[in-house]
């Protein structure tokens, strides 16, 4: 009796159908599907072809270093959450952070735009740079406009779609820009998030009346409206249905050209589908960092192989 | 293929619920009956109240009552209507809410979003609770003490250095204390119902705490602000003690000075509640029909506010985040 995880959501049509060649069998991208107990089935065979809907083969040619974490440690009170992690974040690539619950993925993500500071008893050592500038020296609000974030729960603000996006563009100055002056930028952000066509001209629709997937894309549009260099996504699809997940994954892959994308996910198949690089974290440490293909197929570390195979997590 | 070969062993039709669950114990059944009875009793009480005043109101409310002022007399026709007390009710609640709403929202935002140092927040909290628990007649006495002081003499009538201390300003200011706790607790509740990830979403876009509060949190809590305002206004409209002591309880406006609106605000007057009190069978005026008519109007205002609160809370429930 074989234990089967549901097959991955796959692109049905695709203008960017540069997926990896499909394997012989109906594919589960990552071996977790085949981890049937004894575990030395096809997971340990490095040659076993990984199959399924990778969104494309190679990473884009131009990958620019945007952020760099250097020996970053974060602790809540006495409890360490992230333990001397160093890794690069590049524009043109999607970086996925994977690992079991409580391994520090989200903390790492939140420290990239200093959201961790909202927690009073957090302490941090090591440093993070954004374009070679230590982010600790930046004004947090300025930093967060350059490194924006989308959350697990779709959380549009209780106002119209237009105002949700315009909120980002309106400076906190006494003089607020006129609606007409913002229209272009708002439509542009919505278009980048693939929401403009669906909504048409009805931008006064209350944002909380949209479907869950649309709400989340609105949150992405909002995050893009600030024209950030880095986009952080904290399990953006975990509250969504498969169809919306697919739309958002496509979006993520398209976005990596313009922004460095970091995504935290519990879903290994999702990491495999969208990421160029994958970082596997365990107990606050960065266990392994590598390209998606390498990490899922020929992981160097025993822990990674076990996790990717679905033996714990 | 597997779809067509689903296991056939579907569960049979469910047994009726009554057959499944064991019979309730006697005490539970008695308890349920008592709960039902009490519920019906309260519905009947509320219904009787509204119905009674509806009947009385329809019997005694005349359009002329809204248009004429109270005047001294012994017959129903001679004593006039309640124009000034009605305007007084509106005026005094407008003053009270104009003070209580901004302060209440400010306190609620501070308690919910800042609240530091924690000791100060605790003190603020218990202060508000204390005000909420203070009988309004005590507030009224304190108000007299306050507004009779020479420093605040400009808010009421004074002659030769003696400050009268009774005016719409004085009553409105003290009545705002009656409304304040309701505003604070409702706004605070509304703010605290907003999940933290919504705040963080705003911070993560590079917004300050102030901008987040002003542009996201307060608009999101608007139904609660409305609820607090309406509940507060209901309390203000219903209060009598402060009116008797601090508004001077003159049945018509007794203006002080010559500046149009300011003279009214500095002068004395009364409200519908005092009008009812005055005309009740035990009161000085003793025109029960007038009291019934005024009570009916008062009840309608408060009912309208309650309906407003209901609509506001219902709307707040409709548009929410999954938490």
XYZ file of N, CA, C and O in Angstrom, chain A residues 178-248:
284
model
N -3.515 63.664 -4.775
C -4.879 63.488 -5.260
C -5.055 62.082 -5.823
O -4.117 61.442 -6.259
N -6.293 61.660 -5.842
C -6.623 60.345 -6.332
C -6.173 60.143 -7.774
O -5.588 59.123 -8.132
N -6.405 61.172 -8.587
C -6.064 61.047 -10.001
C -4.560 60.876 -10.186
O -4.116 60.149 -11.080
N -3.794 61.519 -9.313
C -2.346 61.436 -9.450
C -1.839 60.037 -9.133
O -0.774 59.627 -9.579
N -2.599 59.291 -8.359
C -2.148 57.964 -7.944
C -2.673 56.869 -8.853
O -2.219 55.733 -8.802
N -3.670 57.219 -9.663
C -4.371 56.186 -10.422
C -3.418 55.300 -11.235
O -3.504 54.080 -11.205
N -2.482 55.958 -11.928
C -1.568 55.205 -12.778
C -0.763 54.199 -11.974
O -0.690 53.018 -12.330
N -0.180 54.670 -10.872
C 0.662 53.798 -10.050
C -0.145 52.653 -9.452
O 0.319 51.510 -9.368
N -1.369 52.957 -9.046
C -2.210 51.918 -8.452
C -2.538 50.846 -9.486
O -2.409 49.645 -9.235
N -2.934 51.300 -10.665
C -3.275 50.341 -11.717
C -2.058 49.510 -12.091
O -2.151 48.310 -12.340
N -0.910 50.152 -12.104
C 0.313 49.449 -12.435
C 0.603 48.338 -11.426
O 0.913 47.198 -11.805
N 0.473 48.680 -10.140
C 0.743 47.675 -9.100
C -0.252 46.527 -9.199
O 0.110 45.350 -9.073
N -1.516 46.858 -9.452
C -2.530 45.817 -9.570
C -2.253 44.938 -10.796
O -2.449 43.723 -10.770
N -1.773 45.576 -11.851
C -1.467 44.809 -13.051
C -0.311 43.859 -12.804
O -0.322 42.698 -13.229
N 0.685 44.323 -12.071
C 1.836 43.455 -11.774
C 1.403 42.251 -10.954
O 1.974 41.179 -11.059
N 0.415 42.456 -10.107
C -0.072 41.336 -9.299
C -1.151 40.547 -10.036
O -1.761 39.645 -9.477
N -1.383 40.900 -11.291
C -2.326 40.150 -12.101
C -3.766 40.293 -11.651
O -4.581 39.396 -11.836
N -4.073 41.431 -11.063
C -5.410 41.586 -10.507
C -6.234 42.580 -11.319
O -7.456 42.605 -11.230
N -5.549 43.355 -12.119
C -6.238 44.459 -12.799
C -7.288 43.935 -13.778
O -8.408 44.450 -13.827
N -6.922 42.910 -14.537
C -7.862 42.404 -15.534
C -9.107 41.839 -14.870
O -10.218 42.001 -15.352
N -8.896 41.162 -13.751
C -10.039 40.552 -13.061
C -10.972 41.601 -12.498
O -12.184 41.447 -12.528
N -10.391 42.665 -11.971
C -11.229 43.663 -11.319
C -11.786 44.673 -12.300
O -12.789 45.312 -12.029
N -11.105 44.806 -13.445
C -11.568 45.784 -14.416
C -11.481 47.175 -13.834
O -10.464 47.552 -13.259
N -12.541 47.908 -13.962
C -12.499 49.285 -13.485
C -13.121 49.438 -12.113
O -13.237 50.525 -11.603
N -13.502 48.327 -11.536
C -14.192 48.412 -10.249
C -13.187 48.447 -9.114
O -13.081 47.522 -8.327
N -12.432 49.526 -9.056
C -11.395 49.601 -8.030
C -11.952 50.120 -6.709
O -11.247 50.184 -5.724
N -13.220 50.495 -6.690
C -13.822 50.964 -5.446
C -14.475 49.830 -4.678
O -15.099 50.047 -3.639
N -14.329 48.635 -5.181
C -14.867 47.456 -4.511
C -14.221 47.322 -3.128
O -13.010 47.489 -3.004
N -15.007 47.025 -2.089
C -14.374 46.818 -0.781
C -13.412 45.623 -0.843
O -13.786 44.554 -1.318
N -12.202 45.841 -0.369
C -11.176 44.813 -0.515
C -11.539 43.528 0.216
O -11.183 42.428 -0.223
N -12.258 43.649 1.306
C -12.564 42.450 2.094
C -13.688 41.623 1.468
O -14.039 40.566 1.985
N -14.266 42.115 0.379
C -15.281 41.326 -0.323
C -14.665 40.466 -1.413
O -15.359 39.665 -2.028
N -13.380 40.656 -1.695
C -12.742 39.838 -2.720
C -12.598 38.408 -2.207
O -12.704 38.145 -1.021
N -12.330 37.500 -3.127
C -12.076 36.122 -2.704
C -10.713 36.060 -2.020
O -9.905 36.984 -2.133
N -10.456 34.964 -1.325
C -9.202 34.833 -0.579
C -7.983 35.002 -1.471
O -7.042 35.713 -1.124
N -8.015 34.354 -2.626
C -6.879 34.448 -3.531
C -6.689 35.859 -4.052
O -5.566 36.352 -4.158
N -7.801 36.513 -4.373
C -7.707 37.896 -4.849
C -7.205 38.806 -3.746
O -6.403 39.708 -3.991
N -7.665 38.539 -2.522
C -7.195 39.346 -1.387
C -5.684 39.237 -1.255
O -4.988 40.212 -1.046
N -5.185 38.005 -1.395
C -3.755 37.819 -1.227
C -2.996 38.495 -2.356
O -1.932 39.075 -2.140
N -3.541 38.444 -3.559
C -2.860 39.133 -4.656
C -2.926 40.646 -4.474
O -2.004 41.359 -4.863
N -4.017 41.093 -3.858
C -4.083 42.522 -3.541
C -2.983 42.881 -2.546
O -2.352 43.931 -2.654
N -2.752 41.989 -1.583
C -1.673 42.235 -0.626
C -0.326 42.269 -1.336
O 0.555 43.052 -0.979
N -0.174 41.413 -2.337
C 1.076 41.441 -3.104
C 1.171 42.742 -3.896
O 2.222 43.381 -3.934
N 0.045 43.143 -4.487
C 0.034 44.402 -5.238
C 0.412 45.558 -4.328
O 1.183 46.441 -4.696
N -0.127 45.521 -3.118
C 0.162 46.547 -2.138
C 1.657 46.571 -1.830
O 2.286 47.624 -1.755
N 2.208 45.371 -1.655
C 3.632 45.281 -1.330
C 4.482 45.736 -2.512
O 5.574 46.260 -2.333
N 3.972 45.538 -3.743
C 4.739 45.943 -4.917
C 4.623 47.437 -5.177
O 5.496 48.028 -5.807
N 3.552 48.023 -4.704
C 3.319 49.443 -4.983
C 4.415 50.308 -4.398
O 4.705 51.382 -4.921
N 5.034 49.844 -3.337
C 6.119 50.619 -2.738
C 7.378 50.545 -3.595
O 8.375 51.169 -3.284
N 7.319 49.762 -4.667
C 8.450 49.529 -5.554
C 9.667 49.033 -4.777
O 10.719 49.671 -4.758
N 9.507 47.901 -4.121
C 10.574 47.420 -3.242
C 11.690 46.722 -4.026
O 11.504 46.349 -5.179
N 12.814 46.548 -3.370
C 13.895 45.755 -3.949
C 13.745 44.286 -3.576
O 14.185 43.413 -4.297
N 13.165 44.055 -2.413
C 13.022 42.683 -1.924
C 11.569 42.475 -1.488
O 10.964 43.347 -0.869
N 11.015 41.344 -1.859
C 9.651 41.010 -1.464
C 9.695 39.761 -0.587
O 10.221 38.723 -0.996
N 9.177 39.892 0.625
C 9.179 38.761 1.552
C 7.781 38.159 1.578
O 6.793 38.876 1.710
N 7.704 36.852 1.464
C 6.406 36.183 1.469
C 6.413 35.123 2.565
O 7.228 34.211 2.542
N 5.529 35.297 3.529
C 5.484 34.352 4.648
C 4.328 33.383 4.437
O 3.190 33.708 4.744
N 4.623 32.239 3.900
C 3.604 31.230 3.589
C 2.384 31.862 2.916
O 1.263 31.774 3.430
N 2.584 32.488 1.790
C 1.495 33.291 1.210
C 0.312 32.461 0.730
O -0.762 33.012 0.505
N 0.502 31.167 0.574
C -0.578 30.370 -0.012
C -1.230 29.433 0.988
O -2.127 28.666 0.631
N -0.775 29.467 2.234
C -1.241 28.414 3.140
C -2.714 28.570 3.493
O -3.336 27.636 3.970
N -3.292 29.757 3.239
C -4.716 29.909 3.547
C -5.562 29.847 2.277
O -6.727 30.186 2.306
N -4.944 29.427 1.184
C -5.641 29.531 -0.105
C -5.930 28.163 -0.716
O -5.297 27.165 -0.398
N -6.863 28.160 -1.641
C -7.203 26.929 -2.348
C -6.178 26.688 -3.465
O -5.415 27.581 -3.824
N -6.124 25.486 -3.999
C -5.100 25.147 -4.992
C -5.067 26.082 -6.201
O -4.001 26.456 -6.676
N -6.242 26.473 -6.683
C -6.250 27.327 -7.866
C -5.588 28.680 -7.601
O -4.746 29.123 -8.366
N -5.971 29.292 -6.478
C -5.366 30.581 -6.135
C -3.881 30.405 -5.900
O -3.076 31.262 -6.267
N -3.507 29.274 -5.286
C -2.097 28.995 -5.048
C -1.341 28.988 -6.357
O -0.268 29.578 -6.480
N -1.920 28.348 -7.349
C -1.255 28.259 -8.635
C -1.059 29.642 -9.253
O 0.025 29.969 -9.747
N -2.105 30.452 -9.172
C -2.009 31.800 -9.736
C -0.906 32.574 -9.041
O -0.096 33.261 -9.680
N -0.833 32.438 -7.727
C 0.164 33.201 -6.980
C 1.568 32.673 -7.241
O 2.518 33.431 -7.351
